[in-house]
Amino acid sequence: MPRHRPGNGTSTAADFLTRCFARDETIALLVRRESPNKTFQRIATLEHALAPRYLGWLAHENSIGANIYVAANPLRSGSRKRTKECIGAVRHLYLDLDTDGEARLASLLLSHAVPTPTAVLSTSLGKYQILWRVDGFTVEQQESTLKLLAFGFGGDPACTDCNRVLRLPGFLNCKYDPPYPVTVRYRNDFTWNPSDFRLDTPAANPMFLSNTMPPRPHPDKDSNSERDWAWVLRELVRGKDPAKLTRSLASRRADKPRPLYYAQRTVDVASARLWLSEGVPIDDVVTMLIVRRRFEIPPALCSARAREIAQTVQRMIARRKIA
């Protein structure tokens, strides 16, 4: 466990806040006492929060057992609450790794699907909060990407709201006895944009399919479409990039009236089948299908198509269970 030096705690916190926010921005800080159980929130400008007296108050609360958090995104000027409607800008993407943290962090750092994190927070032994500084994300894009990050790297799927709070480095995690010092390691100083995150394929997310088995073949069915279906499922389970798989299927089925439409639908239905069979919630399956085809299909049609595919596959699975 890292040693905690009280004198350095507030300077670590101040450095983290300064890196994360602009001086005139409004931020939300959360103080949660464990005993007695009480939570209160303070909304202030960054400049006010960096004042020695303010940081000293946070340090005092922490010293008597309160946990200290900060909202990952700045609020609109004049906000009094930390609701989604009050978010002023999407400043960060984040991921909570609470289980198998060391292995999952190593997998993330080696992945080509995401850029190098801006910061890695150690919140307790083997547990991490990962942070990317970003620009160009809408709230909807952020929350969709947060879900894909959680599913792709085994993070906490409940921690995907734009008004999420993070532990503030420099202070103690008082949920443990003895309390655990929350530390931070900065890995770069870049700002990333949506195109830097390539999370729309199972190939980019190997953990999606780690325990998935292909369905049993039906030897009495030997049509070209059946062979296509079996082949696509097999390739997805092996980690084939769905974009390449779509192009390959469209090329080999040039006999179809609309080869690309046929290939897109076959690949997406197969992906939805695998995800739903793994227990991924249907709303998240819809999100992943939308993200996958967002540059290929007009937005309104893309959304409706994704939901129709997910619901169709859900009914297919239900009928199979009944049978």
mmCIF file of C-alpha atoms in Angstrom:
data_model
loop_
_atom_site.group_PDB
_atom_site.id
_atom_site.type_symbol
_atom_site.label_atom_id
_atom_site.label_comp_id
_atom_site.label_asym_id
_atom_site.label_seq_id
_atom_site.Cartn_x
_atom_site.Cartn_y
_atom_site.Cartn_z
ATOM 1 C CA MET A 1 0.000 0.000 0.000
ATOM 2 C CA PRO A 2 1.360 3.482 -0.856
ATOM 3 C CA ARG A 3 2.270 5.656 2.126
ATOM 4 C CA HIS A 4 0.082 8.666 2.720
ATOM 5 C CA ARG A 5 1.679 11.934 3.714
ATOM 6 C CA PRO A 6 -0.987 14.364 4.948
ATOM 7 C CA GLY A 7 1.084 17.385 4.013
ATOM 8 C CA ASN A 8 1.167 16.333 0.367
ATOM 9 C CA GLY A 9 -2.533 15.404 0.063
ATOM 10 C CA THR A 10 -3.918 18.840 -0.697
ATOM 11 C CA SER A 11 -1.145 19.634 -3.192
ATOM 12 C CA THR A 12 -1.861 16.359 -5.027
ATOM 13 C CA ALA A 13 -5.564 17.208 -5.084
ATOM 14 C CA ALA A 14 -4.874 20.754 -6.302
ATOM 15 C CA ASP A 15 -2.607 19.494 -9.080
ATOM 16 C CA PHE A 16 -5.272 16.977 -10.209
ATOM 17 C CA LEU A 17 -8.024 19.612 -10.277
ATOM 18 C CA THR A 18 -5.804 22.067 -12.157
ATOM 19 C CA ARG A 19 -5.021 19.444 -14.805
ATOM 20 C CA CYS A 20 -8.684 18.475 -15.183
ATOM 21 C CA PHE A 21 -10.460 21.832 -15.274
ATOM 22 C CA ALA A 22 -10.051 25.439 -16.403
ATOM 23 C CA ARG A 23 -9.744 28.091 -13.726
ATOM 24 C CA ASP A 24 -13.104 29.775 -14.425
ATOM 25 C CA GLU A 25 -15.090 26.526 -14.617
ATOM 26 C CA THR A 26 -17.694 25.412 -12.103
ATOM 27 C CA ILE A 27 -17.081 22.032 -10.486
ATOM 28 C CA ALA A 28 -18.940 19.806 -8.023
ATOM 29 C CA LEU A 29 -17.281 18.276 -4.962
ATOM 30 C CA LEU A 30 -18.935 15.560 -2.904
ATOM 31 C CA VAL A 31 -18.190 14.786 0.739
ATOM 32 C CA ARG A 32 -19.557 11.477 1.995
ATOM 33 C CA ARG A 33 -19.278 10.622 5.663
ATOM 34 C CA GLU A 34 -19.424 6.940 6.568
ATOM 35 C CA SER A 35 -20.455 7.245 10.217
ATOM 36 C CA PRO A 36 -22.897 8.751 10.687
ATOM 37 C CA ASN A 37 -23.935 8.225 7.051
ATOM 38 C CA LYS A 38 -24.255 11.669 5.506
ATOM 39 C CA THR A 39 -23.502 13.109 2.063
ATOM 40 C CA PHE A 40 -23.298 16.744 1.086
ATOM 41 C CA GLN A 41 -22.267 18.457 -2.119
ATOM 42 C CA ARG A 42 -20.507 21.725 -2.721
ATOM 43 C CA ILE A 43 -20.491 23.560 -6.062
ATOM 44 C CA ALA A 44 -17.752 26.124 -6.612
ATOM 45 C CA THR A 45 -15.493 27.610 -9.231
ATOM 46 C CA LEU A 46 -12.169 25.876 -9.612
ATOM 47 C CA GLU A 47 -10.398 28.974 -8.340
ATOM 48 C CA HIS A 48 -12.440 28.868 -5.128
ATOM 49 C CA ALA A 49 -11.891 25.127 -4.693
ATOM 50 C CA LEU A 50 -8.112 25.589 -4.984
ATOM 51 C CA ALA A 51 -7.979 28.087 -2.134
ATOM 52 C CA PRO A 52 -5.903 26.761 0.810
ATOM 53 C CA ARG A 53 -8.812 27.231 3.216
ATOM 54 C CA TYR A 54 -11.156 25.196 1.004
ATOM 55 C CA LEU A 55 -8.645 22.391 0.513
ATOM 56 C CA GLY A 56 -7.937 22.466 4.229
ATOM 57 C CA TRP A 57 -11.639 21.938 4.954
ATOM 58 C CA LEU A 58 -11.692 18.927 2.603
ATOM 59 C CA ALA A 59 -8.583 17.555 4.318
ATOM 60 C CA HIS A 60 -10.243 17.969 7.722
ATOM 61 C CA GLU A 61 -13.382 16.126 6.579
ATOM 62 C CA ASN A 62 -11.209 13.364 5.172
ATOM 63 C CA SER A 63 -9.237 13.095 8.413
ATOM 64 C CA ILE A 64 -12.426 12.390 10.378
ATOM 65 C CA GLY A 65 -13.583 9.665 7.994
ATOM 66 C CA ALA A 66 -15.308 11.356 5.050
ATOM 67 C CA ASN A 67 -14.621 10.290 1.465
ATOM 68 C CA ILE A 68 -13.915 13.086 -1.035
ATOM 69 C CA TYR A 69 -15.099 13.026 -4.658
ATOM 70 C CA VAL A 70 -15.162 15.393 -7.640
ATOM 71 C CA ALA A 71 -17.491 15.347 -10.649
ATOM 72 C CA ALA A 72 -15.698 14.274 -13.815
ATOM 73 C CA ASN A 73 -17.286 17.015 -15.930
ATOM 74 C CA PRO A 74 -17.649 20.754 -15.251
ATOM 75 C CA LEU A 75 -21.090 22.263 -14.659
ATOM 76 C CA ARG A 76 -22.793 25.171 -16.341
ATOM 77 C CA SER A 77 -22.042 28.496 -14.699
ATOM 78 C CA GLY A 78 -24.620 29.245 -12.018
ATOM 79 C CA SER A 79 -25.602 25.589 -11.509
ATOM 80 C CA ARG A 80 -26.802 24.552 -8.083
ATOM 81 C CA LYS A 81 -27.153 20.854 -8.795
ATOM 82 C CA ARG A 82 -25.135 18.075 -10.432
ATOM 83 C CA THR A 83 -27.812 16.740 -12.775
ATOM 84 C CA LYS A 84 -27.232 15.722 -16.390
ATOM 85 C CA GLU A 85 -28.912 18.939 -17.503
ATOM 86 C CA CYS A 86 -26.322 20.930 -15.548
ATOM 87 C CA ILE A 87 -23.284 19.448 -17.282
ATOM 88 C CA GLY A 88 -21.502 22.252 -19.091
ATOM 89 C CA ALA A 89 -19.088 20.223 -21.216
ATOM 90 C CA VAL A 90 -17.886 16.673 -21.658
ATOM 91 C CA ARG A 91 -14.336 16.863 -20.381
ATOM 92 C CA HIS A 92 -13.510 13.242 -19.528
ATOM 93 C CA LEU A 93 -14.211 9.611 -20.285
ATOM 94 C CA TYR A 94 -13.699 7.268 -17.350
ATOM 95 C CA LEU A 95 -13.748 3.622 -16.403
ATOM 96 C CA ASP A 96 -14.014 1.890 -13.030
ATOM 97 C CA LEU A 97 -12.015 -1.350 -12.733
ATOM 98 C CA ASP A 98 -13.166 -2.940 -9.479
ATOM 99 C CA THR A 99 -12.598 -6.630 -10.302
ATOM 100 C CA ASP A 100 -9.346 -8.174 -11.583
ATOM 101 C CA GLY A 101 -8.043 -4.640 -11.775
ATOM 102 C CA GLU A 102 -4.397 -5.440 -12.492
ATOM 103 C CA ALA A 103 -5.174 -7.767 -15.407
ATOM 104 C CA ARG A 104 -7.824 -5.516 -16.887
ATOM 105 C CA LEU A 105 -5.650 -2.432 -16.610
ATOM 106 C CA ALA A 106 -2.837 -4.279 -18.375
ATOM 107 C CA SER A 107 -5.250 -5.342 -21.128
ATOM 108 C CA LEU A 108 -6.454 -1.774 -21.574
ATOM 109 C CA LEU A 109 -2.940 -0.341 -21.774
ATOM 110 C CA LEU A 110 -2.059 -2.855 -24.497
ATOM 111 C CA SER A 111 -5.261 -2.327 -26.491
ATOM 112 C CA HIS A 112 -5.288 -0.548 -29.846
ATOM 113 C CA ALA A 113 -9.002 0.224 -29.433
ATOM 114 C CA VAL A 114 -8.414 3.104 -26.993
ATOM 115 C CA PRO A 115 -5.747 5.778 -26.647
ATOM 116 C CA THR A 116 -3.386 5.935 -23.690
ATOM 117 C CA PRO A 117 -5.279 7.170 -20.598
ATOM 118 C CA THR A 118 -4.589 10.639 -19.318
ATOM 119 C CA ALA A 119 -4.497 9.430 -15.717
ATOM 120 C CA VAL A 120 -4.813 6.215 -13.731
ATOM 121 C CA LEU A 121 -6.143 6.540 -10.175
ATOM 122 C CA SER A 122 -5.432 3.797 -7.643
ATOM 123 C CA THR A 123 -8.468 3.888 -5.335
ATOM 124 C CA SER A 124 -7.725 0.755 -3.291
ATOM 125 C CA LEU A 125 -5.671 -2.407 -3.634
ATOM 126 C CA GLY A 126 -6.192 -3.712 -7.197
ATOM 127 C CA LYS A 127 -8.933 -1.179 -8.011
ATOM 128 C CA TYR A 128 -8.539 1.671 -10.487
ATOM 129 C CA GLN A 129 -10.338 4.599 -12.049
ATOM 130 C CA ILE A 130 -9.131 5.374 -15.570
ATOM 131 C CA LEU A 131 -9.468 8.858 -17.010
ATOM 132 C CA TRP A 132 -9.146 10.220 -20.565
ATOM 133 C CA ARG A 133 -9.301 13.977 -21.212
ATOM 134 C CA VAL A 134 -11.487 14.458 -24.292
ATOM 135 C CA ASP A 135 -13.022 17.063 -26.555
ATOM 136 C CA GLY A 136 -15.776 16.921 -29.188
ATOM 137 C CA PHE A 137 -18.126 14.532 -27.366
ATOM 138 C CA THR A 138 -21.817 15.191 -26.838
ATOM 139 C CA VAL A 139 -23.364 13.876 -23.623
ATOM 140 C CA GLU A 140 -25.043 11.093 -25.627
ATOM 141 C CA GLN A 141 -21.751 10.140 -27.298
ATOM 142 C CA GLN A 142 -19.988 10.156 -23.956
ATOM 143 C CA GLU A 143 -22.485 7.863 -22.247
ATOM 144 C CA SER A 144 -22.544 5.459 -25.217
ATOM 145 C CA THR A 145 -18.750 5.303 -25.203
ATOM 146 C CA LEU A 146 -18.652 4.823 -21.427
ATOM 147 C CA LYS A 147 -20.885 1.761 -21.783
ATOM 148 C CA LEU A 148 -18.693 0.336 -24.517
ATOM 149 C CA LEU A 149 -15.590 0.937 -22.389
ATOM 150 C CA ALA A 150 -17.203 -0.846 -19.444
ATOM 151 C CA PHE A 151 -18.260 -3.840 -21.526
ATOM 152 C CA GLY A 152 -15.034 -4.001 -23.480
ATOM 153 C CA PHE A 153 -12.656 -3.928 -20.530
ATOM 154 C CA GLY A 154 -14.700 -5.415 -17.716
ATOM 155 C CA GLY A 155 -15.483 -2.135 -15.970
ATOM 156 C CA ASP A 156 -18.464 -1.298 -13.808
ATOM 157 C CA PRO A 157 -21.441 -0.804 -16.205
ATOM 158 C CA ALA A 158 -23.270 1.208 -13.528
ATOM 159 C CA CYS A 159 -20.635 3.954 -13.694
ATOM 160 C CA THR A 160 -21.567 5.375 -17.087
ATOM 161 C CA ASP A 161 -23.451 8.595 -16.328
ATOM 162 C CA CYS A 162 -22.173 11.963 -17.498
ATOM 163 C CA ASN A 163 -22.574 13.366 -13.959
ATOM 164 C CA ARG A 164 -20.421 10.646 -12.428
ATOM 165 C CA VAL A 165 -18.071 11.519 -9.540
ATOM 166 C CA LEU A 166 -14.523 10.235 -9.092
ATOM 167 C CA ARG A 167 -12.383 9.923 -5.991
ATOM 168 C CA LEU A 168 -10.109 12.907 -5.538
ATOM 169 C CA PRO A 169 -6.412 11.886 -5.448
ATOM 170 C CA GLY A 170 -4.461 13.052 -2.442
ATOM 171 C CA PHE A 171 -7.127 12.026 0.037
ATOM 172 C CA LEU A 172 -7.875 8.731 1.781
ATOM 173 C CA ASN A 173 -10.411 6.096 0.795
ATOM 174 C CA CYS A 174 -12.045 5.712 4.197
ATOM 175 C CA LYS A 175 -14.078 2.631 3.313
ATOM 176 C CA TYR A 176 -11.120 0.533 4.459
ATOM 177 C CA ASP A 177 -9.348 -0.024 7.747
ATOM 178 C CA PRO A 178 -6.747 1.313 7.597
ATOM 179 C CA PRO A 179 -7.825 3.950 5.036
ATOM 180 C CA TYR A 180 -6.228 3.644 1.615
ATOM 181 C CA PRO A 181 -4.426 6.631 0.037
ATOM 182 C CA VAL A 182 -5.903 7.501 -3.363
ATOM 183 C CA THR A 183 -2.998 8.099 -5.739
ATOM 184 C CA VAL A 184 -2.742 9.168 -9.380
ATOM 185 C CA ARG A 185 -0.305 8.458 -12.168
ATOM 186 C CA TYR A 186 -0.347 10.702 -15.238
ATOM 187 C CA ARG A 187 0.455 8.872 -18.456
ATOM 188 C CA ASN A 188 0.221 11.723 -20.996
ATOM 189 C CA ASP A 189 -1.080 15.260 -21.468
ATOM 190 C CA PHE A 190 -3.083 14.774 -24.673
ATOM 191 C CA THR A 191 -6.726 15.582 -25.355
ATOM 192 C CA TRP A 192 -8.526 12.833 -27.302
ATOM 193 C CA ASN A 193 -11.537 13.026 -29.637
ATOM 194 C CA PRO A 194 -14.254 10.484 -30.594
ATOM 195 C CA SER A 195 -12.297 9.068 -33.533
ATOM 196 C CA ASP A 196 -9.530 7.959 -31.155
ATOM 197 C CA PHE A 197 -11.868 5.420 -29.516
ATOM 198 C CA ARG A 198 -12.515 2.368 -31.733
ATOM 199 C CA LEU A 199 -14.902 0.430 -29.534
ATOM 200 C CA ASP A 200 -17.589 -0.582 -31.998
ATOM 201 C CA THR A 201 -16.376 -4.093 -32.771
ATOM 202 C CA PRO A 202 -15.941 -7.290 -30.762
ATOM 203 C CA ALA A 203 -12.436 -7.484 -32.224
ATOM 204 C CA ALA A 204 -11.667 -4.314 -30.299
ATOM 205 C CA ASN A 205 -13.340 -5.803 -27.233
ATOM 206 C CA PRO A 206 -12.014 -9.351 -26.766
ATOM 207 C CA MET A 207 -13.650 -9.706 -23.343
ATOM 208 C CA PHE A 208 -17.103 -9.593 -24.984
ATOM 209 C CA LEU A 209 -16.656 -13.028 -26.459
ATOM 210 C CA SER A 210 -14.230 -14.706 -24.099
ATOM 211 C CA ASN A 211 -16.780 -17.245 -22.876
ATOM 212 C CA THR A 212 -19.076 -17.351 -25.883
ATOM 213 C CA MET A 213 -19.584 -20.659 -27.676
ATOM 214 C CA PRO A 214 -20.988 -20.875 -31.202
ATOM 215 C CA PRO A 215 -24.435 -22.460 -31.504
ATOM 216 C CA ARG A 216 -24.672 -26.071 -32.496
ATOM 217 C CA PRO A 217 -24.899 -26.533 -36.271
ATOM 218 C CA HIS A 218 -28.042 -27.845 -37.906
ATOM 219 C CA PRO A 219 -26.902 -30.506 -40.388
ATOM 220 C CA ASP A 220 -30.301 -30.608 -42.058
ATOM 221 C CA LYS A 221 -29.959 -26.999 -43.164
ATOM 222 C CA ASP A 222 -27.470 -26.427 -45.934
ATOM 223 C CA SER A 223 -28.570 -23.266 -47.724
ATOM 224 C CA ASN A 224 -26.104 -20.536 -48.639
ATOM 225 C CA SER A 225 -27.679 -18.244 -46.030
ATOM 226 C CA GLU A 226 -27.299 -20.913 -43.329
ATOM 227 C CA ARG A 227 -23.664 -21.379 -44.260
ATOM 228 C CA ASP A 228 -23.175 -17.591 -44.183
ATOM 229 C CA TRP A 229 -24.762 -17.424 -40.708
ATOM 230 C CA ALA A 230 -22.589 -20.206 -39.312
ATOM 231 C CA TRP A 231 -19.464 -18.681 -40.853
ATOM 232 C CA VAL A 232 -20.187 -15.181 -39.517
ATOM 233 C CA LEU A 233 -20.839 -16.483 -35.983
ATOM 234 C CA ARG A 234 -17.638 -18.500 -36.090
ATOM 235 C CA GLU A 235 -15.585 -15.528 -37.289
ATOM 236 C CA LEU A 236 -17.038 -13.190 -34.647
ATOM 237 C CA VAL A 237 -16.250 -15.660 -31.879
ATOM 238 C CA ARG A 238 -12.687 -15.839 -33.184
ATOM 239 C CA GLY A 239 -12.420 -12.047 -32.913
ATOM 240 C CA LYS A 240 -12.794 -11.071 -36.562
ATOM 241 C CA ASP A 241 -13.254 -7.332 -37.126
ATOM 242 C CA PRO A 242 -16.975 -6.905 -38.026
ATOM 243 C CA ALA A 243 -16.173 -4.159 -40.542
ATOM 244 C CA LYS A 244 -13.838 -6.490 -42.459
ATOM 245 C CA LEU A 245 -16.292 -9.352 -42.000
ATOM 246 C CA THR A 246 -19.080 -7.241 -43.512
ATOM 247 C CA ARG A 247 -16.963 -6.401 -46.561
ATOM 248 C CA SER A 248 -15.938 -10.032 -46.999
ATOM 249 C CA LEU A 249 -19.520 -11.295 -46.804
ATOM 250 C CA ALA A 250 -20.778 -8.629 -49.231
ATOM 251 C CA SER A 251 -18.054 -9.620 -51.675
ATOM 252 C CA ARG A 252 -18.743 -13.346 -51.522
ATOM 253 C CA ARG A 253 -22.506 -12.831 -51.800
ATOM 254 C CA ALA A 254 -22.510 -10.561 -54.843
ATOM 255 C CA ASP A 255 -25.437 -12.685 -56.069
ATOM 256 C CA LYS A 256 -27.707 -10.946 -53.569
ATOM 257 C CA PRO A 257 -29.792 -7.992 -54.845
ATOM 258 C CA ARG A 258 -28.303 -5.812 -52.071
ATOM 259 C CA PRO A 259 -25.037 -7.472 -50.968
ATOM 260 C CA LEU A 260 -23.981 -4.731 -48.519
ATOM 261 C CA TYR A 261 -27.397 -4.593 -46.829
ATOM 262 C CA TYR A 262 -27.403 -8.392 -46.527
ATOM 263 C CA ALA A 263 -23.868 -8.437 -45.075
ATOM 264 C CA GLN A 264 -24.501 -5.624 -42.583
ATOM 265 C CA ARG A 265 -27.669 -7.242 -41.288
ATOM 266 C CA THR A 266 -26.185 -10.736 -41.045
ATOM 267 C CA VAL A 267 -23.145 -9.508 -39.121
ATOM 268 C CA ASP A 268 -25.201 -7.284 -36.810
ATOM 269 C CA VAL A 269 -27.833 -9.945 -36.073
ATOM 270 C CA ALA A 270 -25.057 -12.420 -35.268
ATOM 271 C CA SER A 271 -23.324 -9.878 -33.011
ATOM 272 C CA ALA A 272 -26.589 -9.129 -31.190
ATOM 273 C CA ARG A 273 -27.125 -12.869 -30.734
ATOM 274 C CA LEU A 274 -23.718 -13.276 -29.106
ATOM 275 C CA TRP A 275 -24.047 -10.202 -26.877
ATOM 276 C CA LEU A 276 -27.548 -11.023 -25.643
ATOM 277 C CA SER A 277 -26.538 -14.624 -25.002
ATOM 278 C CA GLU A 278 -23.732 -13.246 -22.823
ATOM 279 C CA GLY A 279 -26.247 -11.273 -20.758
ATOM 280 C CA VAL A 280 -25.533 -7.811 -22.180
ATOM 281 C CA PRO A 281 -28.663 -5.623 -21.589
ATOM 282 C CA ILE A 282 -30.702 -4.985 -24.725
ATOM 283 C CA ASP A 283 -30.341 -1.177 -24.493
ATOM 284 C CA ASP A 284 -26.574 -1.584 -24.559
ATOM 285 C CA VAL A 285 -26.775 -3.937 -27.534
ATOM 286 C CA VAL A 286 -28.784 -1.223 -29.324
ATOM 287 C CA THR A 287 -26.106 1.352 -28.447
ATOM 288 C CA MET A 288 -23.283 -0.817 -29.758
ATOM 289 C CA LEU A 289 -25.091 -1.474 -33.031
ATOM 290 C CA ILE A 290 -25.738 2.243 -33.488
ATOM 291 C CA VAL A 291 -22.091 3.098 -32.819
ATOM 292 C CA ARG A 292 -20.916 0.419 -35.252
ATOM 293 C CA ARG A 293 -22.975 1.712 -38.203
ATOM 294 C CA ARG A 294 -23.145 5.408 -37.329
ATOM 295 C CA PHE A 295 -21.044 6.443 -40.348
ATOM 296 C CA GLU A 296 -22.784 4.082 -42.782
ATOM 297 C CA ILE A 297 -26.495 4.602 -42.094
ATOM 298 C CA PRO A 298 -28.445 7.876 -41.530
ATOM 299 C CA PRO A 299 -28.863 8.538 -37.772
ATOM 300 C CA ALA A 300 -32.652 8.112 -37.453
ATOM 301 C CA LEU A 301 -32.661 4.936 -39.526
ATOM 302 C CA CYS A 302 -29.566 3.640 -37.755
ATOM 303 C CA SER A 303 -31.231 3.961 -34.349
ATOM 304 C CA ALA A 304 -34.506 2.357 -35.407
ATOM 305 C CA ARG A 305 -32.658 -0.435 -37.222
ATOM 306 C CA ALA A 306 -30.484 -1.224 -34.197
ATOM 307 C CA ARG A 307 -33.483 -1.527 -31.882
ATOM 308 C CA GLU A 308 -35.387 -3.670 -34.387
ATOM 309 C CA ILE A 309 -32.426 -6.054 -34.708
ATOM 310 C CA ALA A 310 -31.943 -6.299 -30.937
ATOM 311 C CA GLN A 311 -35.628 -6.964 -30.311
ATOM 312 C CA THR A 312 -35.801 -9.528 -33.125
ATOM 313 C CA VAL A 313 -32.824 -11.413 -31.722
ATOM 314 C CA GLN A 314 -34.259 -11.234 -28.211
ATOM 315 C CA ARG A 315 -37.423 -12.935 -29.471
ATOM 316 C CA MET A 316 -35.329 -15.533 -31.315
ATOM 317 C CA ILE A 317 -33.500 -16.424 -28.108
ATOM 318 C CA ALA A 318 -36.751 -16.564 -26.112
ATOM 319 C CA ARG A 319 -38.340 -18.927 -28.658
ATOM 320 C CA ARG A 320 -35.274 -21.149 -28.598
ATOM 321 C CA LYS A 321 -35.474 -21.425 -24.796
ATOM 322 C CA ILE A 322 -39.179 -22.330 -24.925
ATOM 323 C CA ALA A 323 -38.540 -24.936 -27.600
#
